[in-house]
Amino acid sequence: MSEYVSPAHRSDKLSLDDLQTLDLATSTLRENRIVGFDNNDIRARPFKLLRTSFAKKMAEVSGCLVGITSATPAAGKSFLSLNLAISLSKVTEDPVFLVDLDLRRASIAEELGISPELGIESYLAGTCQDLAEIGVRINGTNLGVFPAIRRKRNTAELLATEQYSEMIERFRTNTRASAVLFDLPPTFANDDTMISLGKLDGYILVVDSGKTTKRQVLEVMAMLDPTPCLGTILNRYHGGFNDSYGYGYGSSNYGRYYE
Ligand SMILES: Nc1ncnc2c1ncn2[C@@H]1O[C@H](COP(=O)(O)OP(=O)(O)OP(=O)(O)O)[C@@H](O)[C@H]1O
Ligand SMILES: [Mg+2]
């Protein structure tokens, strides 16, 4: 089981020091395919390539708030978001944050092996006023994670609130974060992704190798325009530069895999 440790003190600023710390059990890392922490794990290698490509793209758009989406479910968004956030956090002294904004099918808490009482949906609904009560810092790292608790309805309404805009501005200006990743729902599932991305700096599109079609990719890009697409991650692709897990990254060459 993962274990919480409460911080000695809290403050109003959104700083990693104000978050509870979380020790991740080895079994949690193994069972949930959290590979980014271990430099000796060959499966962490593709995430190093991803983080560098990703950092360059963020610099191009002068922004650090990035959503991760796919056309349809189960493409690997949450798995990739978590491991990419871990990998990014290892090359900067500034905080990196991961926010679960897939409010209907939130999964990050489960992947970390925790059952929080509050999630980001409580902050958006105004029932929790303090983001520091929601986030957890992975012990020994500069990664802060804000989980969500699943809710069945009115998620788009929560994302259309002033509270959402205020939260995004807070991450942008008040945290010194080098990157804030948002795990989003599939774009075709509902309008949550379109609404969320309206306030972010860009998105990464996860393409499920052999499943996502070229037409779906083009439709997603049209739906999410004008938010910049920072690139695609070709997940579960076997061939080319990858390992047995199979992921690749590119900004424009995905089309050839579907011809
Ligand atoms: N490249 C991969 N290799 C092995 N397992 C993977 C890979 N990508 C994803 N998975 C596994 O596939 C399952 C679905 O992935 P994940 O939950 O990340 O998808 P998702 O796109 O977030 O789904 P949803 O649309 O439901 O949010 C998870 O068990 C995840 O660990
Ligand atoms: Mg997910």
PDB file of C-alpha atoms and ligand atoms in Angstrom:
ATOM      1  CA  MET A   1       0.000   0.000   0.000  1.00  0.00           C
ATOM      2  CA  SER A   2       1.154   3.541  -0.749  1.00  0.00           C
ATOM      3  CA  GLU A   3       1.477   5.701   2.380  1.00  0.00           C
ATOM      4  CA  TYR A   4       0.708   9.348   3.097  1.00  0.00           C
ATOM      5  CA  VAL A   5       2.789  11.632   5.299  1.00  0.00           C
ATOM      6  CA  SER A   6       1.201  14.968   6.246  1.00  0.00           C
ATOM      7  CA  PRO A   7       3.248  18.135   5.739  1.00  0.00           C
ATOM      8  CA  ALA A   8       4.520  19.912   8.834  1.00  0.00           C
ATOM      9  CA  HIS A   9       2.806  23.161   7.820  1.00  0.00           C
ATOM     10  CA  ARG A  10       0.616  24.506   5.044  1.00  0.00           C
ATOM     11  CA  SER A  11       0.589  27.849   3.296  1.00  0.00           C
ATOM     12  CA  ASP A  12      -1.645  29.585   0.757  1.00  0.00           C
ATOM     13  CA  LYS A  13       0.922  29.325  -2.008  1.00  0.00           C
ATOM     14  CA  LEU A  14       0.785  26.339  -4.312  1.00  0.00           C
ATOM     15  CA  SER A  15       4.152  24.850  -3.534  1.00  0.00           C
ATOM     16  CA  LEU A  16       5.299  21.248  -3.439  1.00  0.00           C
ATOM     17  CA  ASP A  17       6.203  21.705   0.229  1.00  0.00           C
ATOM     18  CA  ASP A  18       2.542  22.238   1.099  1.00  0.00           C
ATOM     19  CA  LEU A  19       1.387  18.907  -0.307  1.00  0.00           C
ATOM     20  CA  GLN A  20       1.153  15.655   1.565  1.00  0.00           C
ATOM     21  CA  THR A  21       3.974  13.347   0.572  1.00  0.00           C
ATOM     22  CA  LEU A  22       3.280   9.926  -0.803  1.00  0.00           C
ATOM     23  CA  ASP A  23       5.570   6.920  -0.664  1.00  0.00           C
ATOM     24  CA  LEU A  24       4.921   4.661  -3.608  1.00  0.00           C
ATOM     25  CA  ALA A  25       5.169   0.980  -2.832  1.00  0.00           C
ATOM     26  CA  THR A  26       7.301  -1.117  -5.152  1.00  0.00           C
ATOM     27  CA  SER A  27       4.293  -3.340  -5.817  1.00  0.00           C
ATOM     28  CA  THR A  28       2.268  -0.281  -6.916  1.00  0.00           C
ATOM     29  CA  LEU A  29       5.013   0.749  -9.314  1.00  0.00           C
ATOM     30  CA  ARG A  30       5.188  -2.740 -10.765  1.00  0.00           C
ATOM     31  CA  GLU A  31       1.473  -3.474 -11.008  1.00  0.00           C
ATOM     32  CA  ASN A  32       0.599  -0.114 -12.544  1.00  0.00           C
ATOM     33  CA  ARG A  33       3.499   0.038 -14.978  1.00  0.00           C
ATOM     34  CA  ILE A  34       5.026   3.125 -13.381  1.00  0.00           C
ATOM     35  CA  VAL A  35       8.449   2.804 -14.953  1.00  0.00           C
ATOM     36  CA  GLY A  36       9.735   6.396 -15.208  1.00  0.00           C
ATOM     37  CA  PHE A  37      11.498   6.506 -11.803  1.00  0.00           C
ATOM     38  CA  ASP A  38      13.929   3.718 -12.469  1.00  0.00           C
ATOM     39  CA  ASN A  39      16.894   4.731 -14.637  1.00  0.00           C
ATOM     40  CA  ASN A  40      17.897   1.100 -14.949  1.00  0.00           C
ATOM     41  CA  ASP A  41      14.516   0.063 -16.321  1.00  0.00           C
ATOM     42  CA  ILE A  42      14.748  -0.200 -20.090  1.00  0.00           C
ATOM     43  CA  ARG A  43      11.059   0.772 -20.325  1.00  0.00           C
ATOM     44  CA  ALA A  44      11.940   4.236 -18.941  1.00  0.00           C
ATOM     45  CA  ARG A  45      14.116   4.975 -21.964  1.00  0.00           C
ATOM     46  CA  PRO A  46      11.426   6.033 -24.446  1.00  0.00           C
ATOM     47  CA  PHE A  47      10.128   8.506 -21.857  1.00  0.00           C
ATOM     48  CA  LYS A  48      13.490  10.246 -21.842  1.00  0.00           C
ATOM     49  CA  LEU A  49      13.191  10.789 -25.585  1.00  0.00           C
ATOM     50  CA  LEU A  50       9.612  11.917 -25.139  1.00  0.00           C
ATOM     51  CA  ARG A  51      10.434  14.411 -22.400  1.00  0.00           C
ATOM     52  CA  THR A  52      13.119  16.098 -24.478  1.00  0.00           C
ATOM     53  CA  SER A  53      10.925  16.370 -27.578  1.00  0.00           C
ATOM     54  CA  PHE A  54       8.121  17.589 -25.361  1.00  0.00           C
ATOM     55  CA  ALA A  55      10.284  20.231 -23.642  1.00  0.00           C
ATOM     56  CA  LYS A  56      11.318  21.604 -27.046  1.00  0.00           C
ATOM     57  CA  LYS A  57       7.697  21.848 -28.154  1.00  0.00           C
ATOM     58  CA  MET A  58       6.696  23.635 -24.949  1.00  0.00           C
ATOM     59  CA  ALA A  59       9.462  26.157 -25.568  1.00  0.00           C
ATOM     60  CA  GLU A  60       8.126  26.731 -29.108  1.00  0.00           C
ATOM     61  CA  VAL A  61       4.674  27.679 -27.806  1.00  0.00           C
ATOM     62  CA  SER A  62       6.130  29.461 -24.732  1.00  0.00           C
ATOM     63  CA  GLY A  63       3.791  27.503 -22.497  1.00  0.00           C
ATOM     64  CA  CYS A  64       3.904  24.688 -19.999  1.00  0.00           C
ATOM     65  CA  LEU A  65       0.249  23.698 -19.509  1.00  0.00           C
ATOM     66  CA  VAL A  66      -0.397  20.690 -21.707  1.00  0.00           C
ATOM     67  CA  GLY A  67      -3.337  18.305 -22.043  1.00  0.00           C
ATOM     68  CA  ILE A  68      -3.018  14.674 -23.086  1.00  0.00           C
ATOM     69  CA  THR A  69      -5.897  13.223 -25.059  1.00  0.00           C
ATOM     70  CA  SER A  70      -6.774  10.559 -27.620  1.00  0.00           C
ATOM     71  CA  ALA A  71      -9.624  10.031 -30.046  1.00  0.00           C
ATOM     72  CA  THR A  72     -11.188   7.030 -28.301  1.00  0.00           C
ATOM     73  CA  PRO A  73     -10.808   5.321 -24.875  1.00  0.00           C
ATOM     74  CA  ALA A  74      -7.968   3.160 -23.581  1.00  0.00           C
ATOM     75  CA  ALA A  75      -5.270   4.513 -25.909  1.00  0.00           C
ATOM     76  CA  GLY A  76      -2.819   4.798 -23.004  1.00  0.00           C
ATOM     77  CA  LYS A  77      -3.264   8.469 -21.980  1.00  0.00           C
ATOM     78  CA  SER A  78      -3.049   7.968 -18.220  1.00  0.00           C
ATOM     79  CA  PHE A  79      -0.155   5.522 -18.423  1.00  0.00           C
ATOM     80  CA  LEU A  80       1.783   7.905 -20.676  1.00  0.00           C
ATOM     81  CA  SER A  81       0.843  11.061 -18.692  1.00  0.00           C
ATOM     82  CA  LEU A  82       2.087   9.619 -15.423  1.00  0.00           C
ATOM     83  CA  ASN A  83       5.327   8.232 -16.816  1.00  0.00           C
ATOM     84  CA  LEU A  84       6.034  11.352 -18.866  1.00  0.00           C
ATOM     85  CA  ALA A  85       5.425  13.577 -15.814  1.00  0.00           C
ATOM     86  CA  ILE A  86       7.844  11.436 -13.789  1.00  0.00           C
ATOM     87  CA  SER A  87      10.437  11.557 -16.520  1.00  0.00           C
ATOM     88  CA  LEU A  88      10.125  15.350 -16.879  1.00  0.00           C
ATOM     89  CA  SER A  89      10.427  15.841 -13.120  1.00  0.00           C
ATOM     90  CA  LYS A  90      13.827  14.171 -13.137  1.00  0.00           C
ATOM     91  CA  VAL A  91      15.498  16.805 -15.300  1.00  0.00           C
ATOM     92  CA  THR A  92      14.356  19.995 -13.583  1.00  0.00           C
ATOM     93  CA  GLU A  93      14.558  21.468 -10.112  1.00  0.00           C
ATOM     94  CA  ASP A  94      11.255  23.248 -10.630  1.00  0.00           C
ATOM     95  CA  PRO A  95       7.995  21.475  -9.814  1.00  0.00           C
ATOM     96  CA  VAL A  96       6.211  19.313 -12.357  1.00  0.00           C
ATOM     97  CA  PHE A  97       2.509  18.698 -11.817  1.00  0.00           C
ATOM     98  CA  LEU A  98       0.097  16.110 -13.158  1.00  0.00           C
ATOM     99  CA  VAL A  99      -3.623  16.866 -12.891  1.00  0.00           C
ATOM    100  CA  ASP A 100      -6.325  14.274 -13.510  1.00  0.00           C
ATOM    101  CA  LEU A 101      -8.976  16.088 -15.532  1.00  0.00           C
ATOM    102  CA  ASP A 102     -10.689  12.962 -16.827  1.00  0.00           C
ATOM    103  CA  LEU A 103     -13.461  13.623 -14.339  1.00  0.00           C
ATOM    104  CA  ARG A 104     -15.739  10.777 -15.440  1.00  0.00           C
ATOM    105  CA  ARG A 105     -13.105   8.052 -15.656  1.00  0.00           C
ATOM    106  CA  ALA A 106     -10.376   9.384 -13.373  1.00  0.00           C
ATOM    107  CA  SER A 107      -7.688   6.755 -12.820  1.00  0.00           C
ATOM    108  CA  ILE A 108      -4.544   8.437 -11.520  1.00  0.00           C
ATOM    109  CA  ALA A 109      -5.429   7.885  -7.825  1.00  0.00           C
ATOM    110  CA  GLU A 110      -5.883   4.178  -8.446  1.00  0.00           C
ATOM    111  CA  GLU A 111      -2.625   4.025 -10.354  1.00  0.00           C
ATOM    112  CA  LEU A 112      -0.837   5.597  -7.375  1.00  0.00           C
ATOM    113  CA  GLY A 113      -2.541   3.120  -5.034  1.00  0.00           C
ATOM    114  CA  ILE A 114      -4.427   5.781  -3.057  1.00  0.00           C
ATOM    115  CA  SER A 115      -8.102   6.452  -2.246  1.00  0.00           C
ATOM    116  CA  PRO A 116      -8.297  10.202  -1.622  1.00  0.00           C
ATOM    117  CA  GLU A 117     -11.300  11.795   0.053  1.00  0.00           C
ATOM    118  CA  LEU A 118     -11.015  14.895  -2.116  1.00  0.00           C
ATOM    119  CA  GLY A 119     -10.138  15.305  -5.773  1.00  0.00           C
ATOM    120  CA  ILE A 120      -9.786  18.129  -8.254  1.00  0.00           C
ATOM    121  CA  GLU A 121     -13.559  17.958  -8.915  1.00  0.00           C
ATOM    122  CA  SER A 122     -14.125  19.224  -5.328  1.00  0.00           C
ATOM    123  CA  TYR A 123     -11.984  22.260  -6.033  1.00  0.00           C
ATOM    124  CA  LEU A 124     -13.857  22.961  -9.281  1.00  0.00           C
ATOM    125  CA  ALA A 125     -17.200  22.556  -7.525  1.00  0.00           C
ATOM    126  CA  GLY A 126     -16.080  24.961  -4.786  1.00  0.00           C
ATOM    127  CA  THR A 127     -16.476  22.422  -1.982  1.00  0.00           C
ATOM    128  CA  CYS A 128     -12.710  22.494  -1.342  1.00  0.00           C
ATOM    129  CA  GLN A 129     -11.009  25.893  -1.418  1.00  0.00           C
ATOM    130  CA  ASP A 130      -7.422  24.752  -1.119  1.00  0.00           C
ATOM    131  CA  LEU A 131      -5.596  22.902  -3.901  1.00  0.00           C
ATOM    132  CA  ALA A 132      -2.936  21.903  -1.385  1.00  0.00           C
ATOM    133  CA  GLU A 133      -5.493  19.641   0.306  1.00  0.00           C
ATOM    134  CA  ILE A 134      -5.885  17.696  -2.929  1.00  0.00           C
ATOM    135  CA  GLY A 135      -2.381  17.301  -4.291  1.00  0.00           C
ATOM    136  CA  VAL A 136       0.235  14.789  -3.221  1.00  0.00           C
ATOM    137  CA  ARG A 137       3.966  15.021  -3.704  1.00  0.00           C
ATOM    138  CA  ILE A 138       5.712  11.806  -4.642  1.00  0.00           C
ATOM    139  CA  ASN A 139       8.285  11.433  -1.895  1.00  0.00           C
ATOM    140  CA  GLY A 140      11.816  12.328  -2.869  1.00  0.00           C
ATOM    141  CA  THR A 141      10.757  13.950  -6.142  1.00  0.00           C
ATOM    142  CA  ASN A 142       9.572  17.320  -7.395  1.00  0.00           C
ATOM    143  CA  LEU A 143       6.428  15.785  -8.883  1.00  0.00           C
ATOM    144  CA  GLY A 144       3.045  16.841  -7.496  1.00  0.00           C
ATOM    145  CA  VAL A 145      -0.067  14.929  -8.530  1.00  0.00           C
ATOM    146  CA  PHE A 146      -3.649  16.145  -8.266  1.00  0.00           C
ATOM    147  CA  PRO A 147      -6.012  13.169  -8.511  1.00  0.00           C
ATOM    148  CA  ALA A 148      -9.746  13.300  -9.209  1.00  0.00           C
ATOM    149  CA  ILE A 149     -12.654  11.271  -7.901  1.00  0.00           C
ATOM    150  CA  ARG A 150     -14.974  10.046 -10.637  1.00  0.00           C
ATOM    151  CA  ARG A 151     -18.312  11.723 -11.076  1.00  0.00           C
ATOM    152  CA  LYS A 152     -21.094  10.691 -13.385  1.00  0.00           C
ATOM    153  CA  ARG A 153     -22.510  13.966 -14.614  1.00  0.00           C
ATOM    154  CA  ASN A 154     -22.051  17.720 -15.123  1.00  0.00           C
ATOM    155  CA  THR A 155     -18.326  17.467 -15.724  1.00  0.00           C
ATOM    156  CA  ALA A 156     -18.354  19.910 -18.651  1.00  0.00           C
ATOM    157  CA  GLU A 157     -20.164  22.394 -16.408  1.00  0.00           C
ATOM    158  CA  LEU A 158     -17.352  22.132 -13.846  1.00  0.00           C
ATOM    159  CA  LEU A 159     -14.787  22.850 -16.535  1.00  0.00           C
ATOM    160  CA  ALA A 160     -16.680  25.875 -17.781  1.00  0.00           C
ATOM    161  CA  THR A 161     -16.560  27.588 -14.362  1.00  0.00           C
ATOM    162  CA  GLU A 162     -14.526  30.592 -13.248  1.00  0.00           C
ATOM    163  CA  GLN A 163     -13.004  28.238 -10.725  1.00  0.00           C
ATOM    164  CA  TYR A 164     -11.434  26.220 -13.566  1.00  0.00           C
ATOM    165  CA  SER A 165     -10.021  29.357 -15.206  1.00  0.00           C
ATOM    166  CA  GLU A 166      -8.679  30.511 -11.859  1.00  0.00           C
ATOM    167  CA  MET A 167      -7.078  27.122 -11.188  1.00  0.00           C
ATOM    168  CA  ILE A 168      -5.336  27.147 -14.561  1.00  0.00           C
ATOM    169  CA  GLU A 169      -4.031  30.673 -14.006  1.00  0.00           C
ATOM    170  CA  ARG A 170      -2.780  29.611 -10.610  1.00  0.00           C
ATOM    171  CA  PHE A 171      -0.814  26.726 -12.103  1.00  0.00           C
ATOM    172  CA  ARG A 172       0.511  29.089 -14.776  1.00  0.00           C
ATOM    173  CA  THR A 173       1.635  31.978 -12.613  1.00  0.00           C
ATOM    174  CA  ASN A 174       1.860  30.837  -9.024  1.00  0.00           C
ATOM    175  CA  THR A 175       3.748  27.579  -8.938  1.00  0.00           C
ATOM    176  CA  ARG A 176       7.086  28.009 -10.773  1.00  0.00           C
ATOM    177  CA  ALA A 177       6.131  24.770 -12.541  1.00  0.00           C
ATOM    178  CA  SER A 178       8.265  23.751 -15.489  1.00  0.00           C
ATOM    179  CA  ALA A 179       5.416  21.583 -16.803  1.00  0.00           C
ATOM    180  CA  VAL A 180       1.826  20.869 -15.846  1.00  0.00           C
ATOM    181  CA  LEU A 181       0.288  17.855 -17.593  1.00  0.00           C
ATOM    182  CA  PHE A 182      -3.462  17.317 -17.651  1.00  0.00           C
ATOM    183  CA  ASP A 183      -4.761  13.781 -18.201  1.00  0.00           C
ATOM    184  CA  LEU A 184      -7.886  14.405 -20.293  1.00  0.00           C
ATOM    185  CA  PRO A 185     -10.781  12.233 -21.534  1.00  0.00           C
ATOM    186  CA  PRO A 186     -10.905  10.918 -25.110  1.00  0.00           C
ATOM    187  CA  THR A 187     -11.840  13.844 -27.360  1.00  0.00           C
ATOM    188  CA  PHE A 188     -14.792  11.999 -28.907  1.00  0.00           C
ATOM    189  CA  ALA A 189     -16.247  11.011 -25.501  1.00  0.00           C
ATOM    190  CA  ASN A 190     -17.811  14.379 -24.606  1.00  0.00           C
ATOM    191  CA  ASP A 191     -16.982  18.078 -24.804  1.00  0.00           C
ATOM    192  CA  ASP A 192     -14.810  18.052 -21.644  1.00  0.00           C
ATOM    193  CA  THR A 193     -11.557  17.926 -23.620  1.00  0.00           C
ATOM    194  CA  MET A 194     -12.508  20.773 -25.933  1.00  0.00           C
ATOM    195  CA  ILE A 195     -13.536  22.918 -22.966  1.00  0.00           C
ATOM    196  CA  SER A 196     -10.459  22.115 -20.846  1.00  0.00           C
ATOM    197  CA  LEU A 197      -8.035  22.738 -23.678  1.00  0.00           C
ATOM    198  CA  GLY A 198      -9.470  26.179 -24.337  1.00  0.00           C
ATOM    199  CA  LYS A 199      -7.390  27.418 -21.374  1.00  0.00           C
ATOM    200  CA  LEU A 200      -4.241  25.322 -21.900  1.00  0.00           C
ATOM    201  CA  ASP A 201      -1.142  25.982 -24.026  1.00  0.00           C
ATOM    202  CA  GLY A 202      -1.276  22.858 -26.160  1.00  0.00           C
ATOM    203  CA  TYR A 203      -2.027  19.153 -26.284  1.00  0.00           C
ATOM    204  CA  ILE A 204      -0.420  15.844 -27.069  1.00  0.00           C
ATOM    205  CA  LEU A 205      -2.470  13.328 -29.002  1.00  0.00           C
ATOM    206  CA  VAL A 206      -2.047   9.653 -28.099  1.00  0.00           C
ATOM    207  CA  VAL A 207      -2.477   7.436 -31.129  1.00  0.00           C
ATOM    208  CA  ASP A 208      -3.167   3.773 -30.401  1.00  0.00           C
ATOM    209  CA  SER A 209      -1.159   1.840 -32.963  1.00  0.00           C
ATOM    210  CA  GLY A 210      -3.350  -0.250 -35.244  1.00  0.00           C
ATOM    211  CA  LYS A 211      -6.550   1.115 -33.679  1.00  0.00           C
ATOM    212  CA  THR A 212      -6.695   4.872 -34.084  1.00  0.00           C
ATOM    213  CA  THR A 213      -7.355   5.738 -37.715  1.00  0.00           C
ATOM    214  CA  LYS A 214      -5.911   8.602 -39.720  1.00  0.00           C
ATOM    215  CA  ARG A 215      -9.406   9.984 -40.095  1.00  0.00           C
ATOM    216  CA  GLN A 216      -9.891  10.015 -36.311  1.00  0.00           C
ATOM    217  CA  VAL A 217      -6.594  11.880 -35.879  1.00  0.00           C
ATOM    218  CA  LEU A 218      -7.650  14.528 -38.390  1.00  0.00           C
ATOM    219  CA  GLU A 219     -11.082  14.870 -36.785  1.00  0.00           C
ATOM    220  CA  VAL A 220      -9.590  15.325 -33.322  1.00  0.00           C
ATOM    221  CA  MET A 221      -7.208  17.981 -34.612  1.00  0.00           C
ATOM    222  CA  ALA A 222     -10.072  19.825 -36.282  1.00  0.00           C
ATOM    223  CA  MET A 223     -12.132  19.655 -33.085  1.00  0.00           C
ATOM    224  CA  LEU A 224      -9.302  20.927 -30.893  1.00  0.00           C
ATOM    225  CA  ASP A 225      -8.209  23.737 -33.211  1.00  0.00           C
ATOM    226  CA  PRO A 226      -6.889  26.401 -32.472  1.00  0.00           C
ATOM    227  CA  THR A 227      -5.131  24.879 -29.427  1.00  0.00           C
ATOM    228  CA  PRO A 228      -1.686  23.843 -30.730  1.00  0.00           C
ATOM    229  CA  CYS A 229      -0.990  20.127 -31.109  1.00  0.00           C
ATOM    230  CA  LEU A 230       2.503  19.705 -29.658  1.00  0.00           C
ATOM    231  CA  GLY A 231       2.857  16.243 -31.108  1.00  0.00           C
ATOM    232  CA  THR A 232       1.545  12.718 -31.178  1.00  0.00           C
ATOM    233  CA  ILE A 233       2.611   9.672 -29.211  1.00  0.00           C
ATOM    234  CA  LEU A 234       2.222   6.470 -31.148  1.00  0.00           C
ATOM    235  CA  ASN A 235       1.463   3.998 -28.380  1.00  0.00           C
ATOM    236  CA  ARG A 236       1.795   0.233 -28.604  1.00  0.00           C
ATOM    237  CA  TYR A 237       3.656   0.545 -31.899  1.00  0.00           C
ATOM    238  CA  HIS A 238       6.019  -2.363 -32.481  1.00  0.00           C
ATOM    239  CA  GLY A 239       8.746  -1.414 -34.913  1.00  0.00           C
ATOM    240  CA  GLY A 240      11.118   1.503 -35.293  1.00  0.00           C
ATOM    241  CA  PHE A 241      12.496   3.184 -32.175  1.00  0.00           C
ATOM    242  CA  ASN A 242      10.710   1.657 -29.235  1.00  0.00           C
ATOM    243  CA  ASP A 243      10.925  -1.202 -26.785  1.00  0.00           C
ATOM    244  CA  SER A 244       8.615  -4.020 -25.904  1.00  0.00           C
ATOM    245  CA  TYR A 245       6.049  -1.560 -24.510  1.00  0.00           C
ATOM    246  CA  GLY A 246       5.990   0.289 -27.785  1.00  0.00           C
ATOM    247  CA  TYR A 247       5.760   4.043 -27.890  1.00  0.00           C
ATOM    248  CA  GLY A 248       7.056   6.590 -30.378  1.00  0.00           C
ATOM    249  CA  TYR A 249       6.743  10.305 -30.721  1.00  0.00           C
ATOM    250  CA  GLY A 250       6.360  12.564 -33.743  1.00  0.00           C
ATOM    251  CA  SER A 251       4.557  15.689 -34.734  1.00  0.00           C
ATOM    252  CA  SER A 252       3.588  14.922 -38.286  1.00  0.00           C
ATOM    253  CA  ASN A 253       4.674  11.461 -39.390  1.00  0.00           C
ATOM    254  CA  TYR A 254       1.910   9.371 -37.811  1.00  0.00           C
ATOM    255  CA  GLY A 255       0.012   9.280 -41.095  1.00  0.00           C
ATOM    256  CA  ARG A 256       2.370   6.836 -42.743  1.00  0.00           C
ATOM    257  CA  TYR A 257       1.515   4.146 -40.222  1.00  0.00           C
ATOM    258  CA  TYR A 258      -2.039   4.081 -41.465  1.00  0.00           C
ATOM    259  CA  GLU A 259      -1.484   4.094 -45.182  1.00  0.00           C
TER     260      GLU A 259
HETATM  261  N1  LIG B   1       2.461   0.873 -24.244  1.00  0.00           N
HETATM  262  C1  LIG B   1       1.830   0.148 -23.325  1.00  0.00           C
HETATM  263  N2  LIG B   1       2.322  -1.056 -22.934  1.00  0.00           N
HETATM  264  C2  LIG B   1       1.703  -1.793 -21.985  1.00  0.00           C
HETATM  265  N3  LIG B   1       0.559  -1.445 -21.372  1.00  0.00           N
HETATM  266  C3  LIG B   1       0.014  -0.290 -21.740  1.00  0.00           C
HETATM  267  C4  LIG B   1       0.612   0.574 -22.705  1.00  0.00           C
HETATM  268  N4  LIG B   1      -0.171   1.663 -22.844  1.00  0.00           N
HETATM  269  C5  LIG B   1      -1.205   1.510 -21.987  1.00  0.00           C
HETATM  270  N5  LIG B   1      -1.094   0.336 -21.324  1.00  0.00           N
HETATM  271  C6  LIG B   1      -2.057  -0.214 -20.358  1.00  0.00           C
HETATM  272  O1  LIG B   1      -3.314  -0.233 -21.012  1.00  0.00           O
HETATM  273  C7  LIG B   1      -4.356   0.101 -20.101  1.00  0.00           C
HETATM  274  C8  LIG B   1      -5.122   1.331 -20.621  1.00  0.00           C
HETATM  275  O2  LIG B   1      -4.234   2.437 -20.564  1.00  0.00           O
HETATM  276  P1  LIG B   1      -4.680   3.830 -19.938  1.00  0.00           P
HETATM  277  O3  LIG B   1      -5.560   3.645 -18.769  1.00  0.00           O
HETATM  278  O4  LIG B   1      -3.447   4.635 -19.768  1.00  0.00           O
HETATM  279  O5  LIG B   1      -5.549   4.370 -21.156  1.00  0.00           O
HETATM  280  P2  LIG B   1      -6.400   5.696 -21.216  1.00  0.00           P
HETATM  281  O6  LIG B   1      -6.258   6.225 -22.612  1.00  0.00           O
HETATM  282  O7  LIG B   1      -6.025   6.601 -20.110  1.00  0.00           O
HETATM  283  O8  LIG B   1      -7.871   5.114 -20.999  1.00  0.00           O
HETATM  284  P3  LIG B   1      -9.219   5.955 -20.693  1.00  0.00           P
HETATM  285  O9  LIG B   1      -9.685   6.473 -22.022  1.00  0.00           O
HETATM  286  O10 LIG B   1     -10.124   4.941 -20.080  1.00  0.00           O
HETATM  287  O11 LIG B   1      -8.832   7.058 -19.752  1.00  0.00           O
HETATM  288  C9  LIG B   1      -3.696   0.343 -18.747  1.00  0.00           C
HETATM  289  O12 LIG B   1      -3.732  -0.872 -18.008  1.00  0.00           O
HETATM  290  C10 LIG B   1      -2.248   0.677 -19.130  1.00  0.00           C
HETATM  291  O13 LIG B   1      -1.334   0.357 -18.110  1.00  0.00           O
HETATM  292 MG    MG B   2      -7.172   7.482 -18.610  1.00  0.00          MG
END
